[in-house]
XYZ file of N, CA and C in Angstrom:
750
model
N 135.082 112.853 138.665
C 134.426 114.219 139.263
C 132.788 113.986 139.047
N 132.360 112.989 138.085
C 130.989 112.762 137.962
C 130.608 111.523 138.753
N 131.498 111.059 139.669
C 131.114 109.965 140.496
C 130.470 108.576 139.837
N 131.179 108.281 138.853
C 131.024 107.041 138.267
C 131.976 106.106 138.981
N 131.450 104.828 138.964
C 132.229 103.732 139.598
C 132.698 102.963 138.551
N 134.123 102.494 138.435
C 134.632 101.813 137.397
C 134.421 100.342 137.895
N 133.997 99.416 136.982
C 133.875 98.075 137.167
C 134.615 97.245 136.210
N 134.934 96.023 136.617
C 135.499 95.124 135.856
C 134.598 93.941 135.953
N 133.983 93.631 134.654
C 133.134 92.565 134.646
C 133.765 91.382 133.918
N 133.081 89.950 133.827
C 133.836 89.057 133.562
C 133.893 88.791 131.821
N 135.061 88.237 131.386
C 135.038 88.341 129.935
C 134.591 86.951 129.295
N 134.562 85.810 130.279
C 133.896 84.507 129.612
C 132.516 84.562 130.050
N 131.730 84.267 129.160
C 130.216 83.995 129.270
C 129.596 82.925 129.133
N 128.641 82.580 129.713
C 127.958 81.254 129.308
C 127.151 81.465 128.290
N 126.578 82.673 127.972
C 125.715 83.104 126.913
C 125.900 84.311 126.191
N 126.407 84.378 125.078
C 126.693 85.888 124.600
C 125.487 86.681 124.465
N 125.703 88.084 124.834
C 124.518 88.964 124.674
C 124.871 90.309 124.979
N 124.129 91.453 124.716
C 124.522 92.711 124.879
C 124.832 93.488 123.547
N 124.903 92.758 122.509
C 125.051 93.177 121.046
C 124.643 92.021 119.975
N 124.507 92.479 118.929
C 124.268 91.647 117.756
C 125.588 91.230 116.928
N 126.205 90.141 117.389
C 127.558 89.836 116.862
C 127.684 88.365 117.208
N 128.701 87.718 116.186
C 128.977 86.306 116.426
C 130.187 86.282 117.450
N 130.111 85.403 118.438
C 131.115 85.401 119.406
C 132.198 84.427 119.198
N 133.334 84.402 119.722
C 134.382 83.474 119.859
C 133.882 82.408 120.933
N 134.187 81.111 120.589
C 133.877 80.256 121.485
C 134.914 79.425 122.110
N 134.887 79.095 123.404
C 135.949 78.348 123.999
C 135.263 77.413 125.004
N 136.204 76.710 125.692
C 135.807 75.614 126.597
C 136.630 75.525 127.927
N 135.801 75.326 129.102
C 136.542 75.415 130.284
C 136.687 73.960 130.834
N 137.827 73.664 130.874
C 138.174 72.186 131.086
C 137.673 71.667 132.457
N 138.110 72.342 133.461
C 137.779 71.733 134.791
C 136.212 71.806 135.015
N 135.600 72.771 134.491
C 134.158 72.894 134.788
C 133.332 72.443 133.802
N 133.817 71.717 132.801
C 133.185 70.961 131.604
C 132.133 71.862 131.201
N 132.447 73.190 130.677
C 131.581 74.085 130.177
C 131.846 74.766 128.845
N 130.967 74.834 128.095
C 131.214 75.808 126.720
C 131.018 77.103 127.144
N 131.861 78.027 126.817
C 131.908 79.414 127.137
C 132.041 80.209 125.905
N 131.687 81.417 126.003
C 132.165 82.415 124.973
C 132.863 83.705 125.347
N 133.547 84.181 124.415
C 134.276 85.485 124.898
C 133.353 86.537 124.667
N 133.236 87.636 125.557
C 132.127 88.617 125.577
C 132.116 89.514 124.265
N 130.825 89.752 123.838
C 130.666 90.679 122.740
C 130.353 91.923 123.190
N 129.936 92.140 124.459
C 129.781 93.571 125.060
C 129.989 93.470 126.473
N 130.098 94.481 127.197
C 130.059 94.379 128.617
C 128.814 94.970 129.168
N 127.650 95.107 128.436
C 126.474 95.559 128.748
C 125.826 94.893 129.806
N 125.447 93.378 129.762
C 124.386 92.900 130.571
C 125.013 93.001 132.013
N 126.218 92.779 132.394
C 126.736 92.673 133.753
C 126.496 94.179 134.343
N 126.801 95.219 133.509
C 126.713 96.486 133.903
C 125.309 96.864 134.208
N 124.292 96.388 133.521
C 122.991 96.555 133.810
C 122.519 95.950 134.927
N 123.088 94.882 135.349
C 122.736 94.281 136.499
C 123.242 94.889 137.805
N 124.496 95.519 137.554
C 124.757 96.533 138.644
C 123.704 97.635 138.723
N 123.320 98.221 137.645
C 122.444 99.330 137.845
C 121.113 98.953 138.612
N 120.641 97.709 138.294
C 119.457 97.018 138.832
C 119.719 96.935 140.249
N 120.905 96.568 140.771
C 121.287 96.275 142.119
C 121.588 97.589 143.025
N 121.478 98.454 142.407
C 121.539 99.719 143.128
C 122.794 100.623 142.916
N 123.653 100.230 141.988
C 124.714 101.115 141.550
C 124.453 102.003 140.739
N 124.366 103.323 140.740
C 123.393 104.360 140.119
C 124.278 104.781 138.779
N 125.680 104.865 138.911
C 126.408 105.283 137.783
C 127.774 104.355 137.681
N 127.748 103.529 136.577
C 129.048 102.609 136.413
C 129.406 102.741 135.219
N 130.791 102.144 134.845
C 131.291 102.164 133.590
C 132.485 101.075 133.730
N 132.704 100.546 132.257
C 133.937 99.829 132.314
C 134.625 100.127 130.869
N 135.911 100.018 131.126
C 136.705 100.203 129.892
C 137.381 98.740 129.689
N 136.747 98.121 128.633
C 137.212 96.815 128.507
C 137.347 96.102 127.109
N 137.899 94.966 127.088
C 138.234 94.468 125.900
C 136.967 93.569 125.452
N 136.690 93.655 123.994
C 135.437 93.099 123.442
C 136.012 92.021 122.265
N 135.414 91.046 122.154
C 135.658 89.982 121.044
C 134.425 89.848 120.220
N 134.575 90.027 118.851
C 133.557 89.580 117.936
C 134.221 88.848 116.642
N 133.751 87.838 116.693
C 134.248 86.710 115.381
C 133.671 87.181 114.177
N 133.999 88.354 113.688
C 133.324 88.758 112.460
C 134.641 89.098 111.535
N 134.210 90.149 110.412
C 135.242 90.516 109.540
C 136.173 91.471 110.048
N 137.063 91.648 109.211
C 138.282 92.564 109.452
C 138.245 93.736 108.328
N 138.320 94.829 108.680
C 138.462 96.101 107.882
C 139.312 97.115 108.554
N 139.539 98.222 107.755
C 140.115 99.353 108.226
C 139.408 100.006 109.451
N 138.069 99.492 109.581
C 137.269 100.062 110.853
C 136.790 99.225 111.661
N 137.114 97.970 111.331
C 136.461 96.652 112.314
C 137.548 95.791 112.539
N 137.793 95.403 113.846
C 138.816 94.465 114.370
C 138.213 93.389 115.195
N 138.453 92.135 115.221
C 137.817 91.061 116.038
C 137.764 91.258 117.538
N 138.924 91.999 117.968
C 139.037 92.380 119.395
C 139.375 93.815 119.434
N 138.725 94.576 120.378
C 138.948 96.030 120.596
C 138.537 96.523 121.883
N 138.788 97.723 122.351
C 138.604 98.172 123.554
C 137.545 99.407 123.516
N 136.374 99.126 124.345
C 135.397 100.221 124.463
C 135.113 100.758 125.684
N 134.645 101.846 125.918
C 134.204 102.251 127.077
C 132.499 102.113 127.123
N 131.967 101.481 127.978
C 130.500 101.595 128.115
C 130.193 101.964 129.521
N 128.988 102.963 129.589
C 128.699 103.348 131.029
C 127.112 103.472 130.913
N 126.619 103.304 132.347
C 125.154 103.576 132.327
C 124.758 104.264 133.583
N 123.720 105.027 133.535
C 123.483 106.003 134.506
C 122.035 105.950 134.821
N 121.561 105.572 136.142
C 120.123 105.484 136.495
C 119.638 106.892 136.487
N 118.343 106.915 136.081
C 117.528 108.181 136.162
C 117.956 109.308 135.047
N 118.681 108.748 133.946
C 119.137 109.750 133.121
C 118.577 109.229 131.582
N 118.547 110.042 130.513
C 118.139 109.765 129.338
C 119.024 110.108 128.246
N 118.647 110.092 127.103
C 119.634 110.287 126.065
C 120.352 111.716 125.877
N 119.593 112.871 126.438
C 119.870 114.128 126.353
C 121.156 114.184 127.323
N 120.984 113.427 128.575
C 121.905 113.522 129.521
C 123.268 112.818 129.017
N 123.002 111.698 128.274
C 124.191 111.113 127.725
C 124.935 112.035 126.591
N 124.285 112.636 125.809
C 124.970 113.583 124.855
C 125.751 114.645 125.677
N 125.188 115.054 126.570
C 125.878 116.148 127.415
C 127.374 115.477 128.066
N 127.048 114.247 128.516
C 128.256 113.558 129.227
C 129.402 113.262 128.079
N 128.707 112.763 126.891
C 129.666 112.473 125.806
C 130.500 113.544 125.391
N 129.949 114.604 125.306
C 130.548 115.943 124.962
C 131.613 116.213 126.043
N 131.311 116.188 127.370
C 132.100 116.523 128.328
C 133.421 115.550 128.249
N 133.003 114.214 128.193
C 134.088 113.365 128.012
C 135.315 113.832 126.942
N 134.687 113.704 125.784
C 135.528 113.775 124.466
C 136.218 115.159 124.479
N 135.628 116.066 125.035
C 136.287 117.543 125.011
C 137.324 117.409 125.994
N 137.128 116.777 127.097
C 138.145 116.795 128.203
C 139.385 116.084 127.864
N 139.140 114.902 127.104
C 140.236 114.119 126.522
C 140.910 114.776 125.304
N 140.242 115.571 124.619
C 141.048 116.389 123.562
C 141.750 117.567 124.083
N 141.384 118.032 125.117
C 142.047 119.125 125.639
C 143.317 118.761 126.395
N 143.154 117.529 127.035
C 144.341 116.974 127.666
C 145.339 116.412 126.866
N 144.968 115.809 125.864
C 145.829 115.089 124.932
C 146.455 115.867 123.859
N 145.430 116.730 123.329
C 145.889 117.702 122.141
C 146.173 119.049 122.514
N 145.711 119.375 123.652
C 146.171 120.793 123.925
C 145.184 121.727 123.618
N 144.142 121.392 123.066
C 143.128 122.245 122.453
C 141.838 121.400 121.836
N 140.707 122.244 121.380
C 139.696 121.475 120.899
C 139.650 121.552 119.401
N 140.672 122.336 118.742
C 140.863 122.122 117.162
C 141.808 121.146 116.852
N 141.593 120.024 116.176
C 142.480 119.127 115.809
C 142.510 118.641 114.379
N 143.870 118.458 113.711
C 143.889 118.164 112.399
C 143.615 116.568 112.391
N 142.914 116.210 111.351
C 142.793 114.809 111.139
C 142.704 114.546 109.678
N 143.861 114.115 109.230
C 143.907 113.723 107.702
C 143.889 114.928 107.032
N 142.912 115.103 106.028
C 142.750 116.296 105.104
C 141.838 117.307 105.862
N 141.315 117.190 107.076
C 140.312 117.822 107.763
C 140.923 118.364 109.051
N 139.976 119.499 109.485
C 140.394 119.941 110.735
C 139.151 120.025 111.518
N 139.104 119.161 112.570
C 137.933 118.920 113.467
C 137.756 119.798 114.689
N 136.618 120.448 114.887
C 136.517 121.452 116.013
C 135.761 120.706 117.097
N 136.216 120.568 118.216
C 135.289 119.865 119.209
C 134.680 121.059 120.096
N 134.767 122.123 119.934
C 134.013 123.201 120.490
C 132.590 123.019 120.790
N 132.138 123.007 121.813
C 130.762 123.001 122.338
C 129.997 124.220 122.043
N 128.625 123.793 121.823
C 127.784 122.633 121.642
C 128.016 121.882 120.242
N 128.035 120.726 120.249
C 128.147 119.990 118.852
C 126.615 119.957 118.256
N 126.767 119.767 116.945
C 125.466 119.831 116.380
C 124.572 118.490 116.661
N 123.294 118.919 116.861
C 122.321 117.694 117.214
C 121.356 117.739 115.850
N 121.199 116.675 115.199
C 120.104 116.796 114.236
C 119.439 115.430 114.236
N 118.295 115.462 113.812
C 117.399 114.101 113.780
C 117.794 113.491 112.242
N 117.690 112.193 112.354
C 117.915 111.440 111.306
C 117.077 111.669 110.067
N 115.740 112.094 110.335
C 114.926 112.715 109.243
C 115.455 113.884 108.729
N 115.937 114.858 109.315
C 116.211 116.083 108.771
C 117.704 115.835 108.090
N 118.442 115.263 108.548
C 119.913 114.877 108.074
C 119.608 114.159 106.606
N 118.820 113.419 106.703
C 118.403 112.556 105.162
C 117.954 113.614 104.210
N 116.899 114.405 104.941
C 115.985 115.448 103.832
C 117.337 116.318 103.257
N 118.417 116.645 104.030
C 119.406 117.388 103.148
C 119.719 116.929 102.043
N 119.914 115.752 101.902
C 120.550 114.796 100.763
C 119.457 114.557 99.736
N 118.112 114.404 100.331
C 116.961 114.067 99.300
C 115.807 115.282 99.643
N 116.223 116.565 99.096
C 115.363 117.613 99.567
C 113.974 117.575 98.984
N 113.866 116.752 98.057
C 112.321 116.579 97.356
C 111.487 115.571 97.955
N 112.093 114.802 99.208
C 111.284 113.828 99.819
C 111.488 114.003 101.111
N 110.219 113.840 101.968
C 110.147 114.006 103.426
C 109.748 112.911 104.120
N 110.695 112.083 104.612
C 110.304 110.782 105.285
C 109.195 110.992 106.528
N 109.443 112.225 107.041
C 108.741 112.632 108.376
C 107.412 112.963 107.967
N 106.873 113.128 106.499
C 105.688 113.460 106.262
C 104.793 112.297 105.981
N 105.527 110.985 105.968
C 104.906 109.838 105.671
C 103.916 109.438 106.618
N 102.765 108.988 106.189
C 101.779 108.241 107.263
C 102.253 106.719 107.349
N 102.738 106.334 108.442
C 103.131 104.931 108.442
C 102.030 103.899 108.461
N 100.679 104.305 108.749
C 99.711 103.520 108.483
C 99.270 103.229 107.088
N 99.527 104.042 106.141
C 99.303 104.082 104.778
C 100.190 103.043 103.961
N 99.657 101.937 103.542
C 100.501 100.941 102.914
C 101.331 101.490 101.689
N 100.967 102.731 101.192
C 101.708 103.063 100.208
C 103.138 103.760 100.449
N 103.197 104.112 101.793
C 104.262 104.740 102.460
C 105.496 103.926 102.027
N 105.609 102.554 102.240
C 106.834 102.018 102.001
C 107.223 102.126 100.588
N 106.252 101.805 99.421
C 106.858 101.875 98.166
C 107.326 103.286 97.857
N 106.529 104.353 98.406
C 107.201 105.746 97.955
C 108.422 105.976 98.687
N 108.751 105.518 99.740
C 110.219 105.574 100.408
C 111.146 104.910 99.677
N 110.925 103.740 99.304
C 111.758 102.899 98.537
C 112.064 103.539 97.229
N 110.932 103.985 96.396
C 111.289 104.804 95.203
C 112.175 105.996 95.196
N 111.833 106.755 96.478
C 112.690 107.950 96.607
C 114.238 107.708 97.049
N 114.511 106.534 97.793
C 115.704 106.001 98.032
C 116.355 105.666 96.655
N 115.834 104.735 96.046
C 116.297 104.251 94.888
C 116.797 105.430 93.856
N 115.968 106.340 93.668
C 116.200 107.460 92.852
C 117.469 108.279 93.296
N 117.562 108.194 94.517
C 118.978 109.010 95.128
C 120.146 108.030 95.016
N 119.972 106.746 94.465
C 121.003 105.933 94.426
C 121.355 104.922 95.517
N 120.541 104.828 96.499
C 120.725 103.931 97.656
C 120.744 102.587 97.236
N 121.413 101.564 97.729
C 121.347 100.182 97.031
C 120.566 99.781 98.227
N 119.934 98.309 97.877
C 119.555 97.366 98.969
C 118.183 97.927 99.440
N 117.611 98.653 98.804
C 116.089 99.164 99.415
C 115.299 98.164 99.175
N 115.183 97.301 98.150
C 114.228 96.357 97.873
C 114.222 95.013 99.022
N 115.340 95.185 99.752
C 115.323 94.003 100.727
C 114.914 94.196 102.022
N 114.433 95.583 102.526
C 113.889 95.919 103.718
C 112.506 96.007 103.665
N 111.921 96.016 104.910
C 110.450 95.764 105.100
C 109.881 96.919 105.579
N 110.442 98.155 106.139
C 109.746 99.017 106.886
C 110.295 100.375 106.277
N 109.439 101.277 106.596
C 110.065 102.984 106.213
C 111.286 103.228 106.934
N 111.272 102.666 108.231
C 112.383 103.154 109.309
C 113.472 102.569 108.567
N 113.651 101.339 108.107
C 114.936 100.572 107.635
C 115.247 101.355 106.286
N 114.358 101.754 105.517
C 114.752 102.761 104.231
C 115.368 103.955 104.685
N 114.864 104.703 105.633
C 115.623 105.819 106.153
C 116.948 105.627 106.600
N 116.993 104.448 107.412
C 118.314 104.207 107.793
C 119.476 103.883 106.662
N 118.878 103.248 105.646
C 119.713 102.977 104.647
C 120.204 104.205 103.939
N 119.254 105.217 103.613
C 119.566 106.432 103.202
C 120.498 107.318 103.957
N 120.291 107.069 105.284
C 121.407 107.629 106.259
C 122.865 107.287 105.845
N 122.940 105.813 106.141
C 124.095 105.212 105.990
C 124.811 105.571 104.678
N 124.265 105.524 103.725
C 124.698 105.711 102.114
C 124.982 107.260 101.801
N 124.155 107.996 101.944
C 124.188 109.490 101.688
C 124.751 110.529 102.642
N 124.618 110.148 103.961
C 124.707 111.071 104.920
C 126.129 111.110 105.802
N 126.268 109.783 106.198
C 127.384 109.315 107.151
C 128.647 109.786 106.774
N 129.005 109.468 105.493
C 130.403 109.922 105.057
C 130.738 111.239 105.054
N 129.745 112.277 105.105
C 129.747 113.674 104.917
C 129.645 114.274 106.381
N 129.636 113.365 107.316
C 129.536 114.010 108.648
C 131.019 114.034 109.362
N 131.728 115.204 109.085
C 133.153 115.438 109.482
C 133.267 116.049 110.840
N 132.431 116.973 111.223
C 132.438 117.632 112.406
C 131.704 116.896 113.348
N 131.946 116.873 114.771
C 131.202 116.116 115.699
C 129.727 116.314 115.522
N 128.921 115.496 115.429
C 127.363 115.581 115.009
C 126.606 114.490 115.712
N 125.678 114.872 116.563
C 124.717 113.716 117.269
C 123.666 113.517 116.187
N 123.385 112.335 115.678
C 122.192 112.139 114.900
C 121.407 111.484 115.881
N 120.159 111.983 115.942
C 119.233 111.642 117.188
C 117.937 111.161 116.388
N 116.984 110.388 117.276
C 115.671 110.229 117.084
C 115.617 109.257 115.859
N 115.973 108.056 116.284
C 116.086 106.855 115.276
C 114.811 106.064 115.009
N 114.510 105.413 113.915
C 113.246 104.713 113.716
C 113.454 103.374 114.814
N 112.319 103.014 115.184
C 112.086 102.008 116.148
C 112.649 100.588 115.478
N 112.458 100.359 114.195
C 112.804 99.205 113.591
C 114.356 98.806 113.536
N 115.013 99.983 113.717
C 116.559 99.660 113.783
C 117.168 99.933 115.160
N 116.263 99.859 116.297
C 116.682 100.240 117.515
C 115.741 99.545 118.657
N 116.040 98.179 118.739
C 115.020 97.275 119.530
C 115.134 97.373 120.953
N 116.262 98.030 121.436
C 116.563 98.336 123.005
C 116.118 99.726 123.371
N 115.727 100.629 122.497
C 115.634 101.812 122.989
C 114.129 102.384 123.492
N 114.003 103.284 124.358
C 112.549 103.576 124.681
C 111.952 104.377 123.584
N 110.616 104.305 123.442
C 109.925 104.980 122.420
C 109.949 106.516 122.628
N 110.014 107.379 121.712
C 110.264 108.749 121.802
C 109.088 109.316 122.563
N 109.203 110.208 123.427
C 108.149 110.669 124.148
C 107.080 111.616 123.281
N 107.555 112.117 122.215
C 106.432 112.890 121.522
C 106.553 112.723 120.099
N 107.194 111.615 119.380
C 107.393 111.340 118.135
C 107.132 109.768 117.853
N 105.945 109.479 117.398
C 105.578 108.172 117.438
C 106.398 107.177 116.190
N 106.760 105.996 116.359
C 107.516 105.524 115.432
C 109.004 105.667 115.641
N 109.378 106.536 116.441
C 110.744 106.897 116.811
C 111.225 106.494 118.057
N 112.487 106.334 118.476
C 113.167 106.236 119.736
C 114.198 107.298 120.150
N 114.316 107.296 121.468
C 115.080 108.188 121.994
C 116.813 107.727 122.028
N 117.234 107.677 120.945
C 118.669 107.162 120.581
C 119.457 108.252 119.772
N 120.755 108.220 120.146
C 121.675 108.957 119.267
C 122.908 108.180 118.897
N 123.411 108.649 117.942
C 124.962 108.241 117.496
C 125.714 109.377 117.290
N 127.055 109.148 117.553
C 127.944 110.489 117.439
C 128.872 110.003 116.252
N 128.740 110.932 115.380
C 129.404 110.798 114.080
C 130.530 111.935 113.921
N 131.772 111.620 113.349
C 132.845 112.582 113.238
C 133.838 111.907 112.173
N 134.330 112.834 111.320
C 135.335 112.270 110.257
C 134.707 111.004 109.680
N 133.348 111.219 109.223
C 132.551 110.248 108.279
C 132.522 108.841 108.963
N 132.573 108.752 110.254
C 132.431 107.339 110.698
C 131.592 107.470 112.422
N 131.052 106.429 112.367
C 130.462 106.410 113.991
C 131.456 106.095 115.036
N 131.275 107.089 116.258
C 132.215 106.608 117.487
C 131.520 106.477 118.660
N 129.933 106.785 118.780
C 129.403 106.425 119.998
C 127.796 106.139 119.577
N 127.460 105.163 120.509
C 125.894 104.933 120.386
C 125.238 105.055 121.635
N 124.193 105.513 121.859
C 123.343 105.651 123.235
C 121.992 105.885 123.147
N 121.195 105.409 124.076
C 119.733 105.725 124.011
C 119.047 105.696 125.443
N 117.914 106.121 125.537
C 117.113 106.064 126.712
C 116.651 104.491 126.734
N 117.253 103.907 127.914
C 116.968 102.362 127.854
C 115.341 102.093 127.867
N 115.018 101.076 127.224
C 113.505 100.401 127.241
C 113.245 99.754 128.289
N 112.278 100.211 129.145
C 112.072 99.507 130.323
C 110.869 98.721 130.512
N 110.017 98.723 129.272
C 108.751 98.104 129.118
C 108.849 96.643 128.681
N 108.769 95.660 129.670
C 109.106 94.390 129.159
C 108.009 93.885 128.059
N 106.776 94.312 128.081
C 105.790 93.794 127.067
C 106.434 94.378 125.515
N 106.680 95.684 125.694
C 107.264 96.272 124.451
C 108.353 95.605 123.931
N 109.406 95.316 124.955
C 110.584 94.624 124.429
C 110.407 93.146 123.933
N 109.367 92.336 124.508
C 109.115 91.114 123.771
C 108.435 91.361 122.544
N 107.598 92.211 122.369
C 106.989 92.452 121.039
C 107.960 92.715 120.009
N 108.902 93.534 120.218
C 109.985 93.895 119.298
C 111.079 92.868 118.934
N 111.302 91.904 120.074
C 112.222 90.869 119.596
C 111.472 89.887 118.883
N 110.182 89.592 119.034
C 109.254 88.622 118.381
C 109.130 89.249 116.850
N 109.107 90.542 116.691
C 108.921 91.150 115.421
C 110.205 90.872 114.246
N 111.379 90.740 115.288
C 112.640 90.388 114.459
C 112.680 89.077 113.933
């Protein structure tokens, strides 16, 4: 009903891309070519957007040659979609619509038991910035109040994070990375009801467009429920110079 076109893109790639992950490697005998199994469907879908297909998606198998846990599998199915002339606000609305429609169809309602919790998918879902949700756990320190041009901001952020019991803060090199560590350690496990965490630091979001009104942040969200991430989206970065600078900075 939203007029998206379902696409089937290649599983075998000459070069892995679209995510930060180690690929499975294979070999094509008749073509005498080294290939990898895809780690994302992103790049071919973006080519279709550039080619004039304004709404595309793929439900496809993804392969990542990495660790195994109760939350990670070397092969899994994902849905990835792209829409021209849309931003992360549009994607949040669409995500709510998709998940609520599925919950209603499969479960017969929008209030669903899950383990020890009862999850309500009633709209609208909570939308909270990463700065604000971290401040709920560290009320005596405000990352948003830091002057990122001040060289003392990073030591202050690390000290606040370490005092809150966040591990690994001495290994990162920016305030944004410290903020992200605080979120992952202190906040993510507590997000039981569907929650969009929005406006991420640019340091952990190299492909997202700069926020239109908040310097140092990008227009990105991740969806969390029952203490784990379920979706990631952002307004796409379309400035090639900015993109190159970010890649070189990594």
